[in-house]
Amino acid sequence: MASKIQIKLNGQRAASIKEKEHIEIEIPEGKANLKVTQFTANSNKITVKDGDIIEITSTPFYRISVPLIVPILFLVNLIPNLTYRLIISGAFFALIVVSQFYFKIFNLRVVANKRGQHP
C-alpha cells in the first residue's frame, strides 16, 4: 500500500489522501495555492477557489520511470564485479532520489467547480 499524499494549502499541510479517495477541504479565504507531496515527490502548484474539484494524476515522467527500475536493477546485477555493481546501484538510487526534487511526480488540475463556475 502506498503512503498517503499530503495536500498543502498556501504551504501549510491541510489534509492527507489515499489513492482513489475523495475528500473536501475548506478554503478559508475563498482562494488558495494548492500543492501535493509524497516523501520528496511533489506536484505543480495551482490556484484554487471554493468549489473547485481537483484531479491528482501522475506525470508521464513517473509513469515511464517507475516500470524501468526493475529491469535496470536486473541488468546492474549482471555486472560481475561487486565493486562496480555497488557503485552503479548507489548512483542509480541517488539519481532516483534527486530526480524527485527536480521533476514533478504529480500533476494537479481543476476539472470542475461545484458552484457551476468554469475552472
mmCIF file of N, CA and C in Angstrom:
data_model
loop_
_atom_site.group_PDB
_atom_site.id
_atom_site.type_symbol
_atom_site.label_atom_id
_atom_site.label_comp_id
_atom_site.label_asym_id
_atom_site.label_seq_id
_atom_site.Cartn_x
_atom_site.Cartn_y
_atom_site.Cartn_z
ATOM 1 N N MET A 1 0.842 -1.182 0.000
ATOM 2 C CA MET A 1 0.000 0.000 0.000
ATOM 3 C C MET A 1 0.886 1.244 0.000
ATOM 4 N N ALA A 2 0.579 2.162 -0.864
ATOM 5 C CA ALA A 2 1.366 3.386 -0.970
ATOM 6 C C ALA A 2 1.060 4.316 0.196
ATOM 7 N N SER A 3 2.016 5.189 0.487
ATOM 8 C CA SER A 3 1.797 6.151 1.561
ATOM 9 C C SER A 3 0.836 7.237 1.084
ATOM 10 N N LYS A 4 0.272 7.949 2.027
ATOM 11 C CA LYS A 4 -0.696 8.990 1.707
ATOM 12 C C LYS A 4 -0.013 10.180 1.042
ATOM 13 N N ILE A 5 -0.772 10.866 0.235
ATOM 14 C CA ILE A 5 -0.320 12.100 -0.407
ATOM 15 C C ILE A 5 -0.731 13.252 0.507
ATOM 16 N N GLN A 6 0.212 14.128 0.798
ATOM 17 C CA GLN A 6 -0.038 15.279 1.670
ATOM 18 C C GLN A 6 -0.527 16.449 0.815
ATOM 19 N N ILE A 7 -1.623 17.044 1.212
ATOM 20 C CA ILE A 7 -2.185 18.190 0.499
ATOM 21 C C ILE A 7 -1.819 19.444 1.275
ATOM 22 N N LYS A 8 -1.249 20.406 0.551
ATOM 23 C CA LYS A 8 -0.837 21.663 1.191
ATOM 24 C C LYS A 8 -1.575 22.837 0.566
ATOM 25 N N LEU A 9 -2.160 23.664 1.432
ATOM 26 C CA LEU A 9 -2.798 24.910 1.008
ATOM 27 C C LEU A 9 -1.952 26.057 1.517
ATOM 28 N N ASN A 10 -1.535 26.916 0.608
ATOM 29 C CA ASN A 10 -0.676 28.055 0.949
ATOM 30 C C ASN A 10 0.536 27.613 1.766
ATOM 31 N N GLY A 11 1.110 26.454 1.414
ATOM 32 C CA GLY A 11 2.322 25.953 2.058
ATOM 33 C C GLY A 11 2.111 25.225 3.369
ATOM 34 N N GLN A 12 0.873 25.188 3.870
ATOM 35 C CA GLN A 12 0.560 24.527 5.139
ATOM 36 C C GLN A 12 -0.191 23.217 4.870
ATOM 37 N N ARG A 13 0.187 22.182 5.618
ATOM 38 C CA ARG A 13 -0.479 20.891 5.451
ATOM 39 C C ARG A 13 -1.955 21.011 5.814
ATOM 40 N N ALA A 14 -2.816 20.621 4.877
ATOM 41 C CA ALA A 14 -4.262 20.741 5.091
ATOM 42 C C ALA A 14 -4.933 19.386 5.274
ATOM 43 N N ALA A 15 -4.402 18.347 4.601
ATOM 44 C CA ALA A 15 -5.030 17.025 4.688
ATOM 45 C C ALA A 15 -4.107 15.992 4.057
ATOM 46 N N SER A 16 -4.496 14.738 4.201
ATOM 47 C CA SER A 16 -3.818 13.623 3.547
ATOM 48 C C SER A 16 -4.864 12.833 2.781
ATOM 49 N N ILE A 17 -4.452 12.235 1.678
ATOM 50 C CA ILE A 17 -5.392 11.492 0.850
ATOM 51 C C ILE A 17 -4.726 10.222 0.331
ATOM 52 N N LYS A 18 -5.507 9.149 0.247
ATOM 53 C CA LYS A 18 -5.032 7.893 -0.326
ATOM 54 C C LYS A 18 -5.450 7.811 -1.781
ATOM 55 N N GLU A 19 -4.890 6.853 -2.482
ATOM 56 C CA GLU A 19 -5.254 6.624 -3.879
ATOM 57 C C GLU A 19 -6.737 6.297 -3.984
ATOM 58 N N LYS A 20 -7.396 6.855 -4.979
ATOM 59 C CA LYS A 20 -8.827 6.654 -5.258
ATOM 60 C C LYS A 20 -9.753 7.248 -4.191
ATOM 61 N N GLU A 21 -9.226 8.073 -3.306
ATOM 62 C CA GLU A 21 -10.033 8.669 -2.248
ATOM 63 C C GLU A 21 -10.482 10.069 -2.670
ATOM 64 N N HIS A 22 -11.656 10.460 -2.204
ATOM 65 C CA HIS A 22 -12.194 11.791 -2.452
ATOM 66 C C HIS A 22 -12.361 12.482 -1.109
ATOM 67 N N ILE A 23 -11.921 13.726 -1.027
ATOM 68 C CA ILE A 23 -12.111 14.494 0.204
ATOM 69 C C ILE A 23 -12.512 15.918 -0.147
ATOM 70 N N GLU A 24 -13.068 16.602 0.830
ATOM 71 C CA GLU A 24 -13.382 18.024 0.689
ATOM 72 C C GLU A 24 -12.547 18.797 1.687
ATOM 73 N N ILE A 25 -11.975 19.891 1.206
ATOM 74 C CA ILE A 25 -11.153 20.751 2.060
ATOM 75 C C ILE A 25 -11.731 22.158 1.974
ATOM 76 N N GLU A 26 -11.950 22.746 3.116
ATOM 77 C CA GLU A 26 -12.468 24.106 3.149
ATOM 78 C C GLU A 26 -11.330 25.077 2.849
ATOM 79 N N ILE A 27 -11.626 26.030 1.997
ATOM 80 C CA ILE A 27 -10.647 27.073 1.667
ATOM 81 C C ILE A 27 -11.091 28.326 2.413
ATOM 82 N N PRO A 28 -10.379 28.659 3.496
ATOM 83 C CA PRO A 28 -10.837 29.728 4.385
ATOM 84 C C PRO A 28 -10.952 31.107 3.743
ATOM 85 N N GLU A 29 -10.071 31.433 2.840
ATOM 86 C CA GLU A 29 -10.081 32.780 2.264
ATOM 87 C C GLU A 29 -10.739 32.812 0.888
ATOM 88 N N GLY A 30 -11.357 31.692 0.482
ATOM 89 C CA GLY A 30 -12.025 31.645 -0.809
ATOM 90 C C GLY A 30 -11.103 31.328 -1.965
ATOM 91 N N LYS A 31 -9.789 31.473 -1.752
ATOM 92 C CA LYS A 31 -8.803 31.234 -2.796
ATOM 93 C C LYS A 31 -7.501 30.814 -2.125
ATOM 94 N N ALA A 32 -6.787 29.847 -2.721
ATOM 95 C CA ALA A 32 -5.534 29.393 -2.110
ATOM 96 C C ALA A 32 -4.639 28.736 -3.155
ATOM 97 N N ASN A 33 -3.357 28.629 -2.824
ATOM 98 C CA ASN A 33 -2.413 27.883 -3.653
ATOM 99 C C ASN A 33 -2.390 26.447 -3.155
ATOM 100 N N LEU A 34 -2.505 25.493 -4.073
ATOM 101 C CA LEU A 34 -2.570 24.085 -3.721
ATOM 102 C C LEU A 34 -1.388 23.342 -4.323
ATOM 103 N N LYS A 35 -0.815 22.452 -3.524
ATOM 104 C CA LYS A 35 0.298 21.618 -3.959
ATOM 105 C C LYS A 35 0.203 20.312 -3.189
ATOM 106 N N VAL A 36 0.658 19.196 -3.781
ATOM 107 C CA VAL A 36 0.683 17.929 -3.062
ATOM 108 C C VAL A 36 2.099 17.379 -3.035
ATOM 109 N N THR A 37 2.410 16.612 -1.976
ATOM 110 C CA THR A 37 3.720 15.990 -1.833
ATOM 111 C C THR A 37 3.550 14.568 -1.304
ATOM 112 N N GLN A 38 4.549 13.751 -1.574
ATOM 113 C CA GLN A 38 4.625 12.399 -1.024
ATOM 114 C C GLN A 38 6.111 12.086 -0.904
ATOM 115 N N PHE A 39 6.607 12.032 0.317
ATOM 116 C CA PHE A 39 8.044 11.952 0.587
ATOM 117 C C PHE A 39 8.711 13.152 -0.074
ATOM 118 N N THR A 40 9.639 12.930 -1.004
ATOM 119 C CA THR A 40 10.293 14.051 -1.688
ATOM 120 C C THR A 40 9.609 14.406 -3.003
ATOM 121 N N ALA A 41 8.649 13.595 -3.430
ATOM 122 C CA ALA A 41 7.929 13.847 -4.683
ATOM 123 C C ALA A 41 6.940 14.988 -4.486
ATOM 124 N N ASN A 42 6.770 15.790 -5.539
ATOM 125 C CA ASN A 42 5.836 16.905 -5.415
ATOM 126 C C ASN A 42 5.077 17.132 -6.708
ATOM 127 N N SER A 43 4.252 18.162 -6.703
ATOM 128 C CA SER A 43 3.398 18.468 -7.850
ATOM 129 C C SER A 43 3.611 19.912 -8.299
ATOM 130 N N ASN A 44 2.904 20.239 -9.370
ATOM 131 C CA ASN A 44 2.813 21.640 -9.761
ATOM 132 C C ASN A 44 1.953 22.365 -8.727
ATOM 133 N N LYS A 45 2.042 23.669 -8.696
ATOM 134 C CA LYS A 45 1.243 24.474 -7.764
ATOM 135 C C LYS A 45 0.144 25.153 -8.578
ATOM 136 N N ILE A 46 -1.091 25.033 -8.104
ATOM 137 C CA ILE A 46 -2.203 25.688 -8.793
ATOM 138 C C ILE A 46 -2.978 26.554 -7.805
ATOM 139 N N THR A 47 -3.675 27.539 -8.335
ATOM 140 C CA THR A 47 -4.547 28.375 -7.517
ATOM 141 C C THR A 47 -5.949 27.799 -7.604
ATOM 142 N N VAL A 48 -6.558 27.566 -6.454
ATOM 143 C CA VAL A 48 -7.902 27.003 -6.406
ATOM 144 C C VAL A 48 -8.823 27.961 -5.666
ATOM 145 N N LYS A 49 -10.106 27.839 -5.979
ATOM 146 C CA LYS A 49 -11.094 28.655 -5.280
ATOM 147 C C LYS A 49 -12.182 27.743 -4.738
ATOM 148 N N ASP A 50 -12.981 28.272 -3.871
ATOM 149 C CA ASP A 50 -14.026 27.499 -3.226
ATOM 150 C C ASP A 50 -14.912 26.821 -4.268
ATOM 151 N N GLY A 51 -15.123 25.521 -4.121
ATOM 152 C CA GLY A 51 -15.973 24.758 -5.033
ATOM 153 C C GLY A 51 -15.221 24.032 -6.130
ATOM 154 N N ASP A 52 -13.927 24.317 -6.314
ATOM 155 C CA ASP A 52 -13.152 23.646 -7.360
ATOM 156 C C ASP A 52 -12.989 22.162 -7.051
ATOM 157 N N ILE A 53 -13.082 21.353 -8.092
ATOM 158 C CA ILE A 53 -12.818 19.920 -7.980
ATOM 159 C C ILE A 53 -11.484 19.679 -8.664
ATOM 160 N N ILE A 54 -10.539 19.104 -7.911
ATOM 161 C CA ILE A 54 -9.165 18.934 -8.375
ATOM 162 C C ILE A 54 -8.890 17.463 -8.656
ATOM 163 N N GLU A 55 -8.180 17.215 -9.732
ATOM 164 C CA GLU A 55 -7.748 15.857 -10.069
ATOM 165 C C GLU A 55 -6.238 15.771 -9.876
ATOM 166 N N ILE A 56 -5.795 14.723 -9.192
ATOM 167 C CA ILE A 56 -4.370 14.465 -8.986
ATOM 168 C C ILE A 56 -4.004 13.255 -9.841
ATOM 169 N N THR A 57 -3.073 13.433 -10.764
ATOM 170 C CA THR A 57 -2.614 12.324 -11.603
ATOM 171 C C THR A 57 -1.093 12.257 -11.554
ATOM 172 N N SER A 58 -0.551 11.132 -11.957
ATOM 173 C CA SER A 58 0.904 11.018 -12.039
ATOM 174 C C SER A 58 1.362 11.586 -13.386
ATOM 175 N N THR A 59 2.574 12.115 -13.405
ATOM 176 C CA THR A 59 3.114 12.706 -14.632
ATOM 177 C C THR A 59 3.668 11.618 -15.547
ATOM 178 N N PRO A 60 3.857 11.929 -16.838
ATOM 179 C CA PRO A 60 4.457 10.952 -17.753
ATOM 180 C C PRO A 60 5.841 10.488 -17.278
ATOM 181 N N PHE A 61 6.619 11.400 -16.694
ATOM 182 C CA PHE A 61 7.939 11.025 -16.184
ATOM 183 C C PHE A 61 7.815 9.880 -15.184
ATOM 184 N N TYR A 62 6.881 9.982 -14.278
ATOM 185 C CA TYR A 62 6.685 8.958 -13.250
ATOM 186 C C TYR A 62 6.186 7.649 -13.872
ATOM 187 N N ARG A 63 5.214 7.747 -14.783
ATOM 188 C CA ARG A 63 4.652 6.543 -15.406
ATOM 189 C C ARG A 63 5.677 5.791 -16.237
ATOM 190 N N ILE A 64 6.676 6.485 -16.766
ATOM 191 C CA ILE A 64 7.724 5.831 -17.562
ATOM 192 C C ILE A 64 8.857 5.337 -16.675
ATOM 193 N N SER A 65 9.271 6.141 -15.708
ATOM 194 C CA SER A 65 10.459 5.800 -14.924
ATOM 195 C C SER A 65 10.245 4.652 -13.942
ATOM 196 N N VAL A 66 9.104 4.575 -13.311
ATOM 197 C CA VAL A 66 8.884 3.526 -12.311
ATOM 198 C C VAL A 66 8.969 2.117 -12.899
ATOM 199 N N PRO A 67 8.325 1.821 -14.037
ATOM 200 C CA PRO A 67 8.455 0.474 -14.592
ATOM 201 C C PRO A 67 9.879 0.131 -15.057
ATOM 202 N N LEU A 68 10.715 1.138 -15.275
ATOM 203 C CA LEU A 68 12.088 0.881 -15.712
ATOM 204 C C LEU A 68 13.026 0.501 -14.570
ATOM 205 N N ILE A 69 12.618 0.733 -13.333
ATOM 206 C CA ILE A 69 13.502 0.480 -12.192
ATOM 207 C C ILE A 69 13.886 -0.992 -12.094
ATOM 208 N N VAL A 70 12.934 -1.893 -12.182
ATOM 209 C CA VAL A 70 13.219 -3.326 -12.024
ATOM 210 C C VAL A 70 14.140 -3.850 -13.124
ATOM 211 N N PRO A 71 13.870 -3.579 -14.414
ATOM 212 C CA PRO A 71 14.797 -4.079 -15.439
ATOM 213 C C PRO A 71 16.215 -3.504 -15.303
ATOM 214 N N ILE A 72 16.309 -2.246 -14.912
ATOM 215 C CA ILE A 72 17.637 -1.644 -14.748
ATOM 216 C C ILE A 72 18.380 -2.317 -13.596
ATOM 217 N N LEU A 73 17.687 -2.548 -12.495
ATOM 218 C CA LEU A 73 18.335 -3.237 -11.371
ATOM 219 C C LEU A 73 18.737 -4.663 -11.754
ATOM 220 N N PHE A 74 17.928 -5.333 -12.555
ATOM 221 C CA PHE A 74 18.282 -6.674 -13.032
ATOM 222 C C PHE A 74 19.560 -6.614 -13.867
ATOM 223 N N LEU A 75 19.634 -5.647 -14.775
ATOM 224 C CA LEU A 75 20.825 -5.515 -15.620
ATOM 225 C C LEU A 75 22.060 -5.174 -14.788
ATOM 226 N N VAL A 76 21.901 -4.345 -13.763
ATOM 227 C CA VAL A 76 23.025 -3.996 -12.894
ATOM 228 C C VAL A 76 23.549 -5.243 -12.185
ATOM 229 N N ASN A 77 22.647 -6.136 -11.809
ATOM 230 C CA ASN A 77 23.066 -7.367 -11.129
ATOM 231 C C ASN A 77 23.841 -8.315 -12.032
ATOM 232 N N LEU A 78 23.804 -8.085 -13.318
ATOM 233 C CA LEU A 78 24.573 -8.912 -14.249
ATOM 234 C C LEU A 78 26.043 -8.492 -14.322
ATOM 235 N N ILE A 79 26.372 -7.344 -13.741
ATOM 236 C CA ILE A 79 27.765 -6.879 -13.723
ATOM 237 C C ILE A 79 28.546 -7.797 -12.786
ATOM 238 N N PRO A 80 29.608 -8.426 -13.278
ATOM 239 C CA PRO A 80 30.321 -9.417 -12.466
ATOM 240 C C PRO A 80 31.114 -8.827 -11.289
ATOM 241 N N ASN A 81 31.630 -7.638 -11.435
ATOM 242 C CA ASN A 81 32.456 -7.036 -10.389
ATOM 243 C C ASN A 81 31.562 -6.408 -9.316
ATOM 244 N N LEU A 82 31.680 -6.889 -8.082
ATOM 245 C CA LEU A 82 30.836 -6.407 -6.980
ATOM 246 C C LEU A 82 31.030 -4.918 -6.715
ATOM 247 N N THR A 83 32.250 -4.435 -6.789
ATOM 248 C CA THR A 83 32.521 -3.014 -6.542
ATOM 249 C C THR A 83 31.791 -2.143 -7.560
ATOM 250 N N TYR A 84 31.894 -2.501 -8.835
ATOM 251 C CA TYR A 84 31.207 -1.731 -9.878
ATOM 252 C C TYR A 84 29.687 -1.826 -9.704
ATOM 253 N N ARG A 85 29.218 -3.001 -9.341
ATOM 254 C CA ARG A 85 27.783 -3.202 -9.141
ATOM 255 C C ARG A 85 27.267 -2.297 -8.016
ATOM 256 N N LEU A 86 28.009 -2.216 -6.916
ATOM 257 C CA LEU A 86 27.595 -1.370 -5.798
ATOM 258 C C LEU A 86 27.649 0.114 -6.158
ATOM 259 N N ILE A 87 28.688 0.502 -6.884
ATOM 260 C CA ILE A 87 28.815 1.909 -7.298
ATOM 261 C C ILE A 87 27.662 2.299 -8.224
ATOM 262 N N ILE A 88 27.378 1.453 -9.198
ATOM 263 C CA ILE A 88 26.303 1.762 -10.157
ATOM 264 C C ILE A 88 24.947 1.733 -9.457
ATOM 265 N N SER A 89 24.716 0.769 -8.565
ATOM 266 C CA SER A 89 23.446 0.712 -7.822
ATOM 267 C C SER A 89 23.272 1.956 -6.958
ATOM 268 N N GLY A 90 24.329 2.370 -6.257
ATOM 269 C CA GLY A 90 24.260 3.575 -5.431
ATOM 270 C C GLY A 90 23.983 4.819 -6.258
ATOM 271 N N ALA A 91 24.647 4.924 -7.404
ATOM 272 C CA ALA A 91 24.423 6.077 -8.284
ATOM 273 C C ALA A 91 22.994 6.072 -8.822
ATOM 274 N N PHE A 92 22.483 4.888 -9.143
ATOM 275 C CA PHE A 92 21.118 4.771 -9.657
ATOM 276 C C PHE A 92 20.099 5.206 -8.605
ATOM 277 N N PHE A 93 20.262 4.746 -7.365
ATOM 278 C CA PHE A 93 19.336 5.154 -6.302
ATOM 279 C C PHE A 93 19.457 6.647 -6.004
ATOM 280 N N ALA A 94 20.664 7.186 -6.049
ATOM 281 C CA ALA A 94 20.841 8.626 -5.841
ATOM 282 C C ALA A 94 20.123 9.408 -6.947
ATOM 283 N N LEU A 95 20.223 8.909 -8.174
ATOM 284 C CA LEU A 95 19.545 9.547 -9.304
ATOM 285 C C LEU A 95 18.031 9.542 -9.108
ATOM 286 N N ILE A 96 17.503 8.438 -8.591
ATOM 287 C CA ILE A 96 16.061 8.350 -8.338
ATOM 288 C C ILE A 96 15.639 9.393 -7.305
ATOM 289 N N VAL A 97 16.369 9.486 -6.211
ATOM 290 C CA VAL A 97 16.021 10.430 -5.148
ATOM 291 C C VAL A 97 16.142 11.871 -5.637
ATOM 292 N N VAL A 98 17.229 12.193 -6.302
ATOM 293 C CA VAL A 98 17.450 13.557 -6.790
ATOM 294 C C VAL A 98 16.401 13.935 -7.841
ATOM 295 N N SER A 99 16.026 12.991 -8.698
ATOM 296 C CA SER A 99 15.048 13.298 -9.748
ATOM 297 C C SER A 99 13.699 13.684 -9.157
ATOM 298 N N GLN A 100 13.366 13.160 -7.982
ATOM 299 C CA GLN A 100 12.092 13.527 -7.370
ATOM 300 C C GLN A 100 12.062 14.990 -6.933
ATOM 301 N N PHE A 101 13.219 15.583 -6.694
ATOM 302 C CA PHE A 101 13.275 17.000 -6.360
ATOM 303 C C PHE A 101 13.132 17.879 -7.608
ATOM 304 N N TYR A 102 13.632 17.407 -8.745
ATOM 305 C CA TYR A 102 13.674 18.224 -9.953
ATOM 306 C C TYR A 102 12.507 17.999 -10.902
ATOM 307 N N PHE A 103 11.917 16.815 -10.872
ATOM 308 C CA PHE A 103 10.800 16.513 -11.759
ATOM 309 C C PHE A 103 9.523 16.392 -10.945
ATOM 310 N N LYS A 104 8.466 16.932 -11.473
ATOM 311 C CA LYS A 104 7.173 16.823 -10.802
ATOM 312 C C LYS A 104 6.650 15.403 -10.997
ATOM 313 N N ILE A 105 6.217 14.784 -9.914
ATOM 314 C CA ILE A 105 5.705 13.421 -9.955
ATOM 315 C C ILE A 105 4.182 13.420 -10.089
ATOM 316 N N PHE A 106 3.543 14.465 -9.539
ATOM 317 C CA PHE A 106 2.091 14.578 -9.601
ATOM 318 C C PHE A 106 1.698 15.806 -10.410
ATOM 319 N N ASN A 107 0.555 15.706 -11.064
ATOM 320 C CA ASN A 107 0.015 16.832 -11.815
ATOM 321 C C ASN A 107 -1.366 17.160 -11.254
ATOM 322 N N LEU A 108 -1.577 18.420 -10.938
ATOM 323 C CA LEU A 108 -2.865 18.892 -10.427
ATOM 324 C C LEU A 108 -3.571 19.693 -11.505
ATOM 325 N N ARG A 109 -4.883 19.499 -11.590
ATOM 326 C CA ARG A 109 -5.661 20.343 -12.499
ATOM 327 C C ARG A 109 -7.079 20.453 -11.982
ATOM 328 N N VAL A 110 -7.680 21.606 -12.250
ATOM 329 C CA VAL A 110 -9.068 21.846 -11.882
ATOM 330 C C VAL A 110 -9.929 21.217 -12.971
ATOM 331 N N VAL A 111 -10.805 20.286 -12.593
ATOM 332 C CA VAL A 111 -11.647 19.619 -13.587
ATOM 333 C C VAL A 111 -13.065 20.179 -13.627
ATOM 334 N N ALA A 112 -13.508 20.771 -12.526
ATOM 335 C CA ALA A 112 -14.859 21.344 -12.480
ATOM 336 C C ALA A 112 -14.975 22.227 -11.251
ATOM 337 N N ASN A 113 -16.112 22.910 -11.174
ATOM 338 C CA ASN A 113 -16.417 23.702 -9.992
ATOM 339 C C ASN A 113 -17.843 23.369 -9.577
ATOM 340 N N LYS A 114 -18.021 22.985 -8.314
ATOM 341 C CA LYS A 114 -19.348 22.588 -7.816
ATOM 342 C C LYS A 114 -20.353 23.726 -7.882
ATOM 343 N N ARG A 115 -19.859 24.911 -7.959
ATOM 344 C CA ARG A 115 -20.772 26.070 -7.981
ATOM 345 C C ARG A 115 -21.125 26.486 -9.398
ATOM 346 N N GLY A 116 -20.715 25.682 -10.388
ATOM 347 C CA GLY A 116 -21.075 25.959 -11.768
ATOM 348 C C GLY A 116 -20.169 26.946 -12.468
ATOM 349 N N GLN A 117 -19.127 27.416 -11.790
ATOM 350 C CA GLN A 117 -18.193 28.345 -12.419
ATOM 351 C C GLN A 117 -17.208 27.528 -13.265
ATOM 352 N N HIS A 118 -16.694 28.125 -14.307
ATOM 353 C CA HIS A 118 -15.701 27.446 -15.135
ATOM 354 C C HIS A 118 -14.355 27.424 -14.406
ATOM 355 N N PRO A 119 -13.596 26.293 -14.560
ATOM 356 C CA PRO A 119 -12.289 26.200 -13.894
ATOM 357 C C PRO A 119 -11.293 27.196 -14.430
#
